mmCIF file of C-alpha atoms and ligand atoms in Angstrom:
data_model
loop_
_atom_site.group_PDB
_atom_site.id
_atom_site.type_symbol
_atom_site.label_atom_id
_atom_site.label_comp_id
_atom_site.label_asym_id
_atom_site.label_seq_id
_atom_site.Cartn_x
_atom_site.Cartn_y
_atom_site.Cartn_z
ATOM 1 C CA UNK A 455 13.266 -3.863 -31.766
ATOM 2 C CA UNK A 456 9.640 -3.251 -31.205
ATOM 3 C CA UNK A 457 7.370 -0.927 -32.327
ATOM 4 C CA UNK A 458 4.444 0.436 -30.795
ATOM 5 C CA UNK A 459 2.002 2.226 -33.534
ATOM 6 C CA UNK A 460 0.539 5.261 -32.915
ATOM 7 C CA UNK A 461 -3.117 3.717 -33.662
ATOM 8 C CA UNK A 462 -2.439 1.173 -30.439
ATOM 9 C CA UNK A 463 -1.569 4.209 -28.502
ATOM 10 C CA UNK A 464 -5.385 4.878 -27.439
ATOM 11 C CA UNK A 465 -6.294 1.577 -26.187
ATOM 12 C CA UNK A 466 -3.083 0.942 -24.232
ATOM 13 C CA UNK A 467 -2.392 3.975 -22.426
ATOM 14 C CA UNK A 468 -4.832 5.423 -20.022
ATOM 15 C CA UNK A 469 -4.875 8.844 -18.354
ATOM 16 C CA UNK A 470 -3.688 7.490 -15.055
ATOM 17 C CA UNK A 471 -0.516 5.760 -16.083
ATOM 18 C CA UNK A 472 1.112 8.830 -17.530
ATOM 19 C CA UNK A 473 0.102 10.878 -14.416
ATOM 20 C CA UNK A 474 1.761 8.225 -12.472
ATOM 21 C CA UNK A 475 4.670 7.933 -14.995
ATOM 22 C CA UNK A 476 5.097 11.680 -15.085
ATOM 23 C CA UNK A 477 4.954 12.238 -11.576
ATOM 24 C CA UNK A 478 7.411 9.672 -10.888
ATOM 25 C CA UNK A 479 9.869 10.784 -13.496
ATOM 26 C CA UNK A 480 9.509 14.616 -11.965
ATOM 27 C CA UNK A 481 10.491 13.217 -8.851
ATOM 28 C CA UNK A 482 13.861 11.475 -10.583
ATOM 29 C CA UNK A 483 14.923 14.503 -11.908
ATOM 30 C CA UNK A 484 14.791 16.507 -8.895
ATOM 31 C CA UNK A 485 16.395 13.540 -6.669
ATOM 32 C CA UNK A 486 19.220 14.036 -9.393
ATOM 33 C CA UNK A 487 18.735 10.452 -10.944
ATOM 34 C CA UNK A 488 17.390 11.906 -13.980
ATOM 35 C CA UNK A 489 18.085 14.394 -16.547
ATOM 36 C CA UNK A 490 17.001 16.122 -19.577
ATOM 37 C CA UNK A 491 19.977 16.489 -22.273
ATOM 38 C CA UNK A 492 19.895 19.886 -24.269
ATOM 39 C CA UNK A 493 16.595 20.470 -26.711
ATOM 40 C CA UNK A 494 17.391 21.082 -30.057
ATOM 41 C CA UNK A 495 14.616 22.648 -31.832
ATOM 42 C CA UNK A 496 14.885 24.127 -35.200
ATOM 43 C CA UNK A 497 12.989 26.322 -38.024
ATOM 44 C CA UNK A 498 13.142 24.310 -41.180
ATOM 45 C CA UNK A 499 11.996 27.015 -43.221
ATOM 46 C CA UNK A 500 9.660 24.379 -44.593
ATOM 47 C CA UNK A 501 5.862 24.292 -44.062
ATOM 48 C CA UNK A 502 6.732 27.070 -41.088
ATOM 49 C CA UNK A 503 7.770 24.060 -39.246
ATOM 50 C CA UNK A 504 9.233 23.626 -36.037
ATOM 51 C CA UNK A 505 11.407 20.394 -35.412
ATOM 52 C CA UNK A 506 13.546 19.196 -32.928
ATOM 53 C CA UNK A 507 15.203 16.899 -30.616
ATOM 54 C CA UNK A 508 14.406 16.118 -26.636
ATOM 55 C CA UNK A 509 16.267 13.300 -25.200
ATOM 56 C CA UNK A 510 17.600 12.316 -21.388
ATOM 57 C CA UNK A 511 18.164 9.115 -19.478
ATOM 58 C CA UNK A 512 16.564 8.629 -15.958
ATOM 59 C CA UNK A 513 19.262 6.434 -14.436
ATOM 60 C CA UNK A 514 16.131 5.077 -11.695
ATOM 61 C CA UNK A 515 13.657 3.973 -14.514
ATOM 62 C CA UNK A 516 16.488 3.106 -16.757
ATOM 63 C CA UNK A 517 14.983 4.638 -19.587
ATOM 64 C CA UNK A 518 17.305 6.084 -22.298
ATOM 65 C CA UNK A 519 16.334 7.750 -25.446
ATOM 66 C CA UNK A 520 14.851 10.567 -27.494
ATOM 67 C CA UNK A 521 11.753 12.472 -29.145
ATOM 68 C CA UNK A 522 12.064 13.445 -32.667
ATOM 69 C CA UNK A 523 9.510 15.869 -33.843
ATOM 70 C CA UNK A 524 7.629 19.145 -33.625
ATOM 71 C CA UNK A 525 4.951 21.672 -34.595
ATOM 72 C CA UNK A 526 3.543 21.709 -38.244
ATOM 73 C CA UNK A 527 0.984 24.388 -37.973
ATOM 74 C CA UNK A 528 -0.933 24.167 -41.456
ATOM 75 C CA UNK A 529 -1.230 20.254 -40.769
ATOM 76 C CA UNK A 530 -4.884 20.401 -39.750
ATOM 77 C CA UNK A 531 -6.226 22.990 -42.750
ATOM 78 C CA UNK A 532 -4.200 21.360 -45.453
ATOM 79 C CA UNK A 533 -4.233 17.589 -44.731
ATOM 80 C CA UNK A 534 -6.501 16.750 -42.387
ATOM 81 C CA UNK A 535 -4.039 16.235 -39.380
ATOM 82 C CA UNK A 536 -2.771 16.944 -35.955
ATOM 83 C CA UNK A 537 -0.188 19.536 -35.840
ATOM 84 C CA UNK A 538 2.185 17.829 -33.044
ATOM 85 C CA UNK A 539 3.670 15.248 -34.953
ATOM 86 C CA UNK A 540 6.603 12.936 -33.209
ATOM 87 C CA UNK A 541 8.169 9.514 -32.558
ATOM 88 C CA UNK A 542 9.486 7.976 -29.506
ATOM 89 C CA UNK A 543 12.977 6.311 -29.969
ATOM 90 C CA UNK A 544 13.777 4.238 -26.847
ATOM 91 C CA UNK A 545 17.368 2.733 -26.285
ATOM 92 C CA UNK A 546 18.697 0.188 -23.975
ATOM 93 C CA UNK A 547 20.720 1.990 -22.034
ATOM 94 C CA UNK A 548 23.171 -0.935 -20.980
ATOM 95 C CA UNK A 549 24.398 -1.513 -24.686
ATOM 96 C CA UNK A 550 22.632 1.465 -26.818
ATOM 97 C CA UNK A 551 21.114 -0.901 -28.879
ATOM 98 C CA UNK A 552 17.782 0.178 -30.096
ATOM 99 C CA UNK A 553 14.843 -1.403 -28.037
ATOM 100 C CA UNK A 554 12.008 0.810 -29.002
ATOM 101 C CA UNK A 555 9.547 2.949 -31.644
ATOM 102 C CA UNK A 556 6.895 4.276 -30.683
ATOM 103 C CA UNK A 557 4.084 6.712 -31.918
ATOM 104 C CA UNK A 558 4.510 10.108 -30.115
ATOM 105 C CA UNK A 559 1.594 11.999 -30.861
ATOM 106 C CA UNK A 560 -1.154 10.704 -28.600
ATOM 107 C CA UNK A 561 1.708 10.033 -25.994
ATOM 108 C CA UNK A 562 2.261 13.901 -26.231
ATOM 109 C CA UNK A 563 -1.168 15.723 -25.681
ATOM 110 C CA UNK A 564 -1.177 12.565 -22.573
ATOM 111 C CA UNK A 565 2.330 13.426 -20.990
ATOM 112 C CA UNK A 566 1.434 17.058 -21.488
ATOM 113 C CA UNK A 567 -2.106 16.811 -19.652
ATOM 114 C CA UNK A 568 -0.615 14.880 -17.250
ATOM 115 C CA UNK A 569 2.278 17.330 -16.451
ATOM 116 C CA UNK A 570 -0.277 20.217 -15.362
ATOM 117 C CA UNK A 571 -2.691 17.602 -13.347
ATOM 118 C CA UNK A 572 0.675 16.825 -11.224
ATOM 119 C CA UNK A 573 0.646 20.593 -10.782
ATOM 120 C CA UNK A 574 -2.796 20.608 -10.055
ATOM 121 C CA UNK A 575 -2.475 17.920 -7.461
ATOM 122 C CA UNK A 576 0.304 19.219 -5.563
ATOM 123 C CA UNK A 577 0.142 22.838 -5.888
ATOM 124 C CA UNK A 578 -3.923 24.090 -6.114
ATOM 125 C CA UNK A 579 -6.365 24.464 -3.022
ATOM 126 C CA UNK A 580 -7.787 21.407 -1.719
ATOM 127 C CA UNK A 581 -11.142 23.639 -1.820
ATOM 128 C CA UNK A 582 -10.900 24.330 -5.946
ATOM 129 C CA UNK A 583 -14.259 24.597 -7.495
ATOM 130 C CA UNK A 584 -13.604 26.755 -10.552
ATOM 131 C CA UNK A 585 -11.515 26.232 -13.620
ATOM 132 C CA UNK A 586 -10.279 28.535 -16.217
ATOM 133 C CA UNK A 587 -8.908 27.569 -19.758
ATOM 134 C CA UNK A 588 -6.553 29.832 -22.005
ATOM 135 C CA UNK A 589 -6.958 27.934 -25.117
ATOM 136 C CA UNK A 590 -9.320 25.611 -26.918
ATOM 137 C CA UNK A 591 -7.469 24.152 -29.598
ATOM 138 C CA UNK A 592 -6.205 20.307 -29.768
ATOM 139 C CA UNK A 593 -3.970 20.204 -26.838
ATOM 140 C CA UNK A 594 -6.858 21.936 -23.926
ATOM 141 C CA UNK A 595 -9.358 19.228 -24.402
ATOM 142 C CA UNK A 596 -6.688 16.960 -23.075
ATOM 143 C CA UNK A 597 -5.418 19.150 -20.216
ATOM 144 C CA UNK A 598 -9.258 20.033 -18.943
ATOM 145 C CA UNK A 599 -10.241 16.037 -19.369
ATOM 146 C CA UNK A 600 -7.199 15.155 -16.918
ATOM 147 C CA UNK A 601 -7.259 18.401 -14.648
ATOM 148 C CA UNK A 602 -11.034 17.812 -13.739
ATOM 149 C CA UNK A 603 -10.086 14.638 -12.404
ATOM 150 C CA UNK A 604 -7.968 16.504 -9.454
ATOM 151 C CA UNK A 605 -10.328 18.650 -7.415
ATOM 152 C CA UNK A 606 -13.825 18.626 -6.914
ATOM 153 C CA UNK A 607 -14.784 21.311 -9.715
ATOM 154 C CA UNK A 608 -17.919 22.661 -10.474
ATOM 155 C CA UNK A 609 -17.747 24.925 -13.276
ATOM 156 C CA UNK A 610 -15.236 25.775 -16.042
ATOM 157 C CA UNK A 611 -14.437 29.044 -17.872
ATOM 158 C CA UNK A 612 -12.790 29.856 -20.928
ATOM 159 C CA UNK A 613 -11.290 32.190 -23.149
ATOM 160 C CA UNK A 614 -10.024 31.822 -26.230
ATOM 161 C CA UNK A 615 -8.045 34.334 -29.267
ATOM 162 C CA UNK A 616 -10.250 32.445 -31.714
ATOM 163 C CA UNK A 617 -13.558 32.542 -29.738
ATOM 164 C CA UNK A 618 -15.104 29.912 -32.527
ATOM 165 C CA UNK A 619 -12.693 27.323 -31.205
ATOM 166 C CA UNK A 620 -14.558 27.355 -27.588
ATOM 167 C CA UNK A 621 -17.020 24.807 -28.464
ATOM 168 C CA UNK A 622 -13.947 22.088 -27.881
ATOM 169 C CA UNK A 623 -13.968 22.917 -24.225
ATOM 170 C CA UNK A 624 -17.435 23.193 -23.503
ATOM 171 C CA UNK A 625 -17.572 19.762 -25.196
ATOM 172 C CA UNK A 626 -14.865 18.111 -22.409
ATOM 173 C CA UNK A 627 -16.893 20.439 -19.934
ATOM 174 C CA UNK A 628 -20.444 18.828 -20.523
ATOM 175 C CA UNK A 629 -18.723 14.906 -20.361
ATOM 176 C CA UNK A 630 -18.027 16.161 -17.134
ATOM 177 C CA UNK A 631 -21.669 17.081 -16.568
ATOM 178 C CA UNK A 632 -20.310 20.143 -15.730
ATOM 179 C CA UNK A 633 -21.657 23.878 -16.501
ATOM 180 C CA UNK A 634 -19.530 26.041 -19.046
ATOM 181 C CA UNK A 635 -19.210 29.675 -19.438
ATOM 182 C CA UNK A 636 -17.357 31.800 -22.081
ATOM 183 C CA UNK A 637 -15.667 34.654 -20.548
ATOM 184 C CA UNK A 638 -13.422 37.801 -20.858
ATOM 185 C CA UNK A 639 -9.841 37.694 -19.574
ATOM 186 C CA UNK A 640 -10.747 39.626 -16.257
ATOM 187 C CA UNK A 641 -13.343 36.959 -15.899
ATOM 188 C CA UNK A 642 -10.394 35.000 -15.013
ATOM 189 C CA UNK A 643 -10.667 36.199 -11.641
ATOM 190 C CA UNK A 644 -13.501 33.861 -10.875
ATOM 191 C CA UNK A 645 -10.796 31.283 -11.379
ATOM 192 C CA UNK A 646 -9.316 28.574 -8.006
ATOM 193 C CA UNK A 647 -6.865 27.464 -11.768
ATOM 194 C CA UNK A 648 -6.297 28.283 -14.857
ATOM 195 C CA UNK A 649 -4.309 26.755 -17.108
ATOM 196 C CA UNK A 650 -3.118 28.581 -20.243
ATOM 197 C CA UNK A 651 -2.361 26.359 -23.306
ATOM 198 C CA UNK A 652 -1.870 28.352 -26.666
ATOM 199 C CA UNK A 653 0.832 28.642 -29.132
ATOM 200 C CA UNK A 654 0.684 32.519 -28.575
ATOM 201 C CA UNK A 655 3.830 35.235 -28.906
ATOM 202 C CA UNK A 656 2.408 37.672 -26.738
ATOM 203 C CA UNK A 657 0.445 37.630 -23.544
ATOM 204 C CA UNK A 658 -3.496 37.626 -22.919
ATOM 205 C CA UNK A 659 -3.600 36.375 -18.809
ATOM 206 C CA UNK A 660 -2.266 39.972 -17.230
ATOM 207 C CA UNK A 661 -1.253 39.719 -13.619
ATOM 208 C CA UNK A 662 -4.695 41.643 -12.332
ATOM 209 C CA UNK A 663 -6.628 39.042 -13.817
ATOM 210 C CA UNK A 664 -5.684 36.318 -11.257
ATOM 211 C CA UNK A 665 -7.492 36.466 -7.882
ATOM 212 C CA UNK A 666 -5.347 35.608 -4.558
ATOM 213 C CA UNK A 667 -5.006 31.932 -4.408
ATOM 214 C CA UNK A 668 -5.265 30.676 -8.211
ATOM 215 C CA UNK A 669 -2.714 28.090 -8.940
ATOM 216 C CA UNK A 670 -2.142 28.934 -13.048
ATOM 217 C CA UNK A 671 0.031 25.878 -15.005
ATOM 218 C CA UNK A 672 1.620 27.719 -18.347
ATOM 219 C CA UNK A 673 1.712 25.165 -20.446
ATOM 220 C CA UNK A 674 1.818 26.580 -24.169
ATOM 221 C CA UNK A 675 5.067 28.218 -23.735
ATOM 222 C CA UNK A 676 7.969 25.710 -25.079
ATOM 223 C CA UNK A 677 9.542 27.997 -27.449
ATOM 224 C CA UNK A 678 11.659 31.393 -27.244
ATOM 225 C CA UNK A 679 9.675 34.026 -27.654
ATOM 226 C CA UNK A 680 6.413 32.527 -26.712
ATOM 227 C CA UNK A 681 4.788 33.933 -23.999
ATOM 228 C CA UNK A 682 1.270 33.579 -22.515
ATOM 229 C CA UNK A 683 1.257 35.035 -19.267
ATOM 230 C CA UNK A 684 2.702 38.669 -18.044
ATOM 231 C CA UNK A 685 5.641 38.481 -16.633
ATOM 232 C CA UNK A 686 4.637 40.402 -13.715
ATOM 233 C CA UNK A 687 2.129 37.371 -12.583
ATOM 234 C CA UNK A 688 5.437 35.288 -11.870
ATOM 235 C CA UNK A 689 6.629 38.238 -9.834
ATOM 236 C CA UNK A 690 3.810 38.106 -8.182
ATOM 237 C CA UNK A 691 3.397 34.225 -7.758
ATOM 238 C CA UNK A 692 5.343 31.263 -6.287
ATOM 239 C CA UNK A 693 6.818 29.568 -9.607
ATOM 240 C CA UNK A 694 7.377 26.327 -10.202
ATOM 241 C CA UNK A 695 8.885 24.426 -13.293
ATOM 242 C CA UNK A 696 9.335 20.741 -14.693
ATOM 243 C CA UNK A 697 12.990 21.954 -15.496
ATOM 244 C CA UNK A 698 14.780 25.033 -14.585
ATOM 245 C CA UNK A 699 16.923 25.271 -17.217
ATOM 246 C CA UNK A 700 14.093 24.650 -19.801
ATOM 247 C CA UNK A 701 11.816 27.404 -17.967
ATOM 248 C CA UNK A 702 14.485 30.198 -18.162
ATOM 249 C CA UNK A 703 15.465 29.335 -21.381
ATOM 250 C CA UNK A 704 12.242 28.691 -23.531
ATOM 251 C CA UNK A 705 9.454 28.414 -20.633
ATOM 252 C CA UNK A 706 7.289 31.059 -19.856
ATOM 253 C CA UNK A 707 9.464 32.268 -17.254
ATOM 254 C CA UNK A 708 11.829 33.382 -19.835
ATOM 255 C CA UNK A 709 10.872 36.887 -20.132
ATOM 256 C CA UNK A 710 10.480 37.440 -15.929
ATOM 257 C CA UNK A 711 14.012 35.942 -15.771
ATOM 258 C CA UNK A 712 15.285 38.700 -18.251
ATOM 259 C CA UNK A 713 13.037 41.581 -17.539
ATOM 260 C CA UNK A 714 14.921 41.152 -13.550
ATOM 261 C CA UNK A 715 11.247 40.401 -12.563
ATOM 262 C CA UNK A 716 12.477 37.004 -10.911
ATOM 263 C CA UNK A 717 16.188 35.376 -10.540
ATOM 264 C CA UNK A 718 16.722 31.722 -11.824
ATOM 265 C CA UNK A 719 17.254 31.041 -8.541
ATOM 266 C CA UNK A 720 13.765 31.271 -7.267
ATOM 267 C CA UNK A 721 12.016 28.531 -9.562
ATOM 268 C CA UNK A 722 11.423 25.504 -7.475
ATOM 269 C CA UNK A 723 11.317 22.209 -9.073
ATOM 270 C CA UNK A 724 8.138 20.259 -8.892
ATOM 271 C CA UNK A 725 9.938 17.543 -8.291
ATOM 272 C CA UNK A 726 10.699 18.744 -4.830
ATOM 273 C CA UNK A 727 7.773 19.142 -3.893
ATOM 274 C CA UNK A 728 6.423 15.702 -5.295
ATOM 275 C CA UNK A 729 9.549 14.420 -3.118
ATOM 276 C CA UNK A 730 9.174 16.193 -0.155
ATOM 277 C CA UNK A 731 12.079 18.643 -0.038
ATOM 278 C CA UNK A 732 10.707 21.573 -0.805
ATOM 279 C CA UNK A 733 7.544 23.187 0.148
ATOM 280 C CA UNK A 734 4.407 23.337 -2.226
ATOM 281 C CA UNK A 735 1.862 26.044 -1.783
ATOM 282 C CA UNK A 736 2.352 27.419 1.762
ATOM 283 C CA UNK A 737 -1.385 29.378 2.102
ATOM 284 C CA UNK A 738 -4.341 30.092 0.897
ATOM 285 C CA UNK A 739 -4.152 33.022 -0.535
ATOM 286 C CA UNK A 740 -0.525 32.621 -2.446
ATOM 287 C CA UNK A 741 -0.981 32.376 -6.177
ATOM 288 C CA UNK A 742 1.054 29.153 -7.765
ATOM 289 C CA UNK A 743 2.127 29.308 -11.114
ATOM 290 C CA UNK A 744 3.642 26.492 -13.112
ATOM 291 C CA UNK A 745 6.007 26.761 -16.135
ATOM 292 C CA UNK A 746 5.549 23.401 -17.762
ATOM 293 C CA UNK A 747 8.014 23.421 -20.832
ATOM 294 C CA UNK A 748 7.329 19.537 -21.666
ATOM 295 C CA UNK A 749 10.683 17.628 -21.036
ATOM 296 C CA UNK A 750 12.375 14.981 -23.235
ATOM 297 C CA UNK A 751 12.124 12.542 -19.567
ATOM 298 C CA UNK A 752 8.197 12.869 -19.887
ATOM 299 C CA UNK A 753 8.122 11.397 -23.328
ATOM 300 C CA UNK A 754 10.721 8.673 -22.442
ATOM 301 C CA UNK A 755 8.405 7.590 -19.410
ATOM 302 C CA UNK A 756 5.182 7.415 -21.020
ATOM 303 C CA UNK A 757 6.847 6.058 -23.970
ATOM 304 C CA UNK A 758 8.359 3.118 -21.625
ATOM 305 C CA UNK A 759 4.852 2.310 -19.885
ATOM 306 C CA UNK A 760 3.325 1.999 -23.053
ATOM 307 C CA UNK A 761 5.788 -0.618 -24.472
ATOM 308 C CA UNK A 762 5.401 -2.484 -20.933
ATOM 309 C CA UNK A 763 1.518 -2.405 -21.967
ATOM 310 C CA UNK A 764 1.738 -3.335 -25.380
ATOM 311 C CA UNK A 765 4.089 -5.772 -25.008
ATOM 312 C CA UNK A 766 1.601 -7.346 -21.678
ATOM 313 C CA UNK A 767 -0.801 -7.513 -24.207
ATOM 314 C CA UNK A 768 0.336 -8.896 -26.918
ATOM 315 C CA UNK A 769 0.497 -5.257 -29.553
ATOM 316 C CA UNK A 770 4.072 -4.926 -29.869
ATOM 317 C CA UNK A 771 5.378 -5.495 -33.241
ATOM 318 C CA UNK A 772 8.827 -7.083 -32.862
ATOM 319 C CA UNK A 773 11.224 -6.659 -35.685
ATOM 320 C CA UNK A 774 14.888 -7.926 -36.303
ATOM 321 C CA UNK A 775 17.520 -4.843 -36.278
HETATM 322 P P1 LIG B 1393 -3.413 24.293 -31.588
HETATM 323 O O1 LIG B 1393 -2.854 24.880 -32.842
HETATM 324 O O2 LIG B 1393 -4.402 23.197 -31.672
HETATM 325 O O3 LIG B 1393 -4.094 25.467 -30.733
HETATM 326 C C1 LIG B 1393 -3.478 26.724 -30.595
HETATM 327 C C2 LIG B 1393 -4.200 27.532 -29.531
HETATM 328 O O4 LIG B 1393 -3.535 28.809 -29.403
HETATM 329 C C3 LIG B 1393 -5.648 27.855 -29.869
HETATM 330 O O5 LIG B 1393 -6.406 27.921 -28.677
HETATM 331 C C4 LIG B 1393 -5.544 29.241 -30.509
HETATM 332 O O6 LIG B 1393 -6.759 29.979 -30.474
HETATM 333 C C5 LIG B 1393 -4.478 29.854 -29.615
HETATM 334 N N1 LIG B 1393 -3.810 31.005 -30.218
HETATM 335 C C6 LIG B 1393 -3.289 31.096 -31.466
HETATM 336 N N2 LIG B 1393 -2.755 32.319 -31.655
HETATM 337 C C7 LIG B 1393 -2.952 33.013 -30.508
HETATM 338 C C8 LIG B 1393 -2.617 34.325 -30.073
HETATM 339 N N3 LIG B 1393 -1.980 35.176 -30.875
HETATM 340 N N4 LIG B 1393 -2.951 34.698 -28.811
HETATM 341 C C9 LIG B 1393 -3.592 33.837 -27.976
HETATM 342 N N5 LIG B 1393 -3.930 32.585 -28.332
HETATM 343 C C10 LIG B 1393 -3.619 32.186 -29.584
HETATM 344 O O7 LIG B 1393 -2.164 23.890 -30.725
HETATM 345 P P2 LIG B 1393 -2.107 22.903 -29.460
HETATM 346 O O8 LIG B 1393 -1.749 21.550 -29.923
HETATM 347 O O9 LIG B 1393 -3.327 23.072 -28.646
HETATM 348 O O10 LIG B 1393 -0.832 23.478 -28.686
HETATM 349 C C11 LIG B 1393 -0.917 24.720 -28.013
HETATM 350 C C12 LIG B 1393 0.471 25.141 -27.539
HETATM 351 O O11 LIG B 1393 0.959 24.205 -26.593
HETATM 352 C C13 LIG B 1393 1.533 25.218 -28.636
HETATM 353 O O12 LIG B 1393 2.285 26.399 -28.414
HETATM 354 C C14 LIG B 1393 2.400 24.014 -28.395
HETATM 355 O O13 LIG B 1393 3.713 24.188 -28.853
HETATM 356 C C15 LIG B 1393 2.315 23.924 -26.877
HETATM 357 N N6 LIG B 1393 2.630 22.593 -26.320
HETATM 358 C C16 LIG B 1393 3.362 22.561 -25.178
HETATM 359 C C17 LIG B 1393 3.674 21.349 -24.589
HETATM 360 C C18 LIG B 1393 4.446 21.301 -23.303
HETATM 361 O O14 LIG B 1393 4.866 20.224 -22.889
HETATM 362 N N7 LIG B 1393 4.611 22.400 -22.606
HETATM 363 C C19 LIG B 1393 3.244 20.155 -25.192
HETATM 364 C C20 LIG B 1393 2.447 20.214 -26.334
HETATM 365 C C21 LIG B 1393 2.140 21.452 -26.884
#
């Protein structure tokens, strides 16, 4: 078996191989050669802990395994560390014999950023100059670094609950050489994207503070119950998802799905679109919106390119099993 530490993440994986490894495994899933197996995500009653369980196989990549982990949310105040904390398992999928551990954290905030860039690349106006955040805490640093390198933009906005927690997005904002501003919600409206990334239960983005044209990627919303976003902005917009079944279930297009605001039936999967089967955005003034619940298949592809790297250069650890 080899293992893969999380400290070797950093230097092996770059931003562009888990766009690339994301993309491709979005595309597998729609094409029907890949699929996500059912999450399993559980209170522990423990720390306020959520843990869980996201595994699939993509039959192209033949890549089999799972994620083990979750969402500690008093890591950072009590011990000094990230609150996502998980661990790649990686089988062989010709004799389910273990061929794999690897550190899931990094891999995580990587295969999430990458996830909305793919939405940002196939789904936002060519023309996109401004970008919104909803969120500044560890996981929007990494979606703003890797969405600024789709479009040409020239300015960022943000909001944020906890307005003290901006600072972390201005930061990514200014490595960018590019000019920050701190704004209200209906500021939003200045916004060609936005992407919302907060562990929130209620929503701040309402529907009238999107301008015609936005493309918005939900990505805090991987839970039941969460919700960022009104539900009457997916009424409103084209929606797209990573996974259907994920998105209705514990996306944010949960509660337009059972407030009758939207049918099941009308969530495309980026995949198609990636693939060719299915339009993207159609004009200019359509509003996109996509529900990216994070899928087991992300974790498993990113997790896979990494061992290729590590092993290419020499970081794997190989142990007898
Ligand atoms: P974090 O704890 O570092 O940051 C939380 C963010 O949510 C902060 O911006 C905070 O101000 C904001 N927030 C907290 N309470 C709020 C409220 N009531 N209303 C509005 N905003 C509020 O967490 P993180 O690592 O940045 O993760 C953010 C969210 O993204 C979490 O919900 C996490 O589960 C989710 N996530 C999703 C995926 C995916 O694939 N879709 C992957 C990783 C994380």
């Amino acid at each position: 078996m080899l293992i893969v530490p999380e400290r070797e993440i950093a230097d092996l994986m770059t931003r562009e191989a888990a766009f690339e490894a994301v993309e491709k495994v979005f595309a597998a899933m729609a094409a029907g050669e890949a699929r996500n197996f059912p999450v399993v995500r559980e209170a522990l009653g423990h720390e306020e802990a959520l843990y869980g369980f996201k595994g699939g196989f993509d039959g192209a990549g033949l890549t089999l395994g799972l994620k083990a982990g979750g969402y500690w949310p008093h890591n950072l105040e009590r011990r000094g560390l990230i609150n996502h904390q998980s661990t790649v398992f990686l089988f062989d999928p010709d004799t389910g014999m273990v061929r794999a551990m690897v550190g899931g954290n990094l891999l995580t905030a990587l295969r999430t950023a990458a996830a909305s860039s793919v939405s940002i690349r196939h789904l936002a106006r060519p023309d996109a100059k401004v970008i919104g955040m909803i969120g500044a805490g560890h996981q929007a640093t990494f979606q703003l670094r890797a969405a600024l390198e789709q479009r040409g933009f020239e300015k960022v906005i943000g909001w944020n609950y906890h307005p003290e927690m901006l600072p972390n997005i201005e930061k990514v904002a200014a490595e960018a050489g590019l000019p920050f501003e701190a704004v209200e919600l209906d500021g939003m409206r200045a916004a060609d994207v936005i992407i919302s990334i907060t562990s929130a239960f209620a929503p701040s983005l309402m529907a009238d503070h999107v301008s015609p044209g936005t493309h918005v990627a939900c990505m805090g919303t991987d839970t039941k119950g969460k919700q960022e976003v009104e539900a009457a902005l997916l009424a409103r917009a084209t929606v797209f998802t990573d996974e259907v079944a994920q998105s209705v279930s514990l996306g944010e297009a949960q509660h337009a799905v059972a407030e009758g605001l939207i049918a099941e039936t009308d969530l495309i999967q980026i995949g198609e679109v990636i693939n060719g089967t299915h339009l993207g955005r159609t004009d200019a003034q359509e509003i996109t919106v996509f529900d990216g619940t994070g899928v087991g298949l992300q974790d498993l592809a990113v997790a896979s390119a990494v061992v290729d790297l590590a092993v290419e250069q020499g970081v794997a650890i190989e142990v007898d099993f």
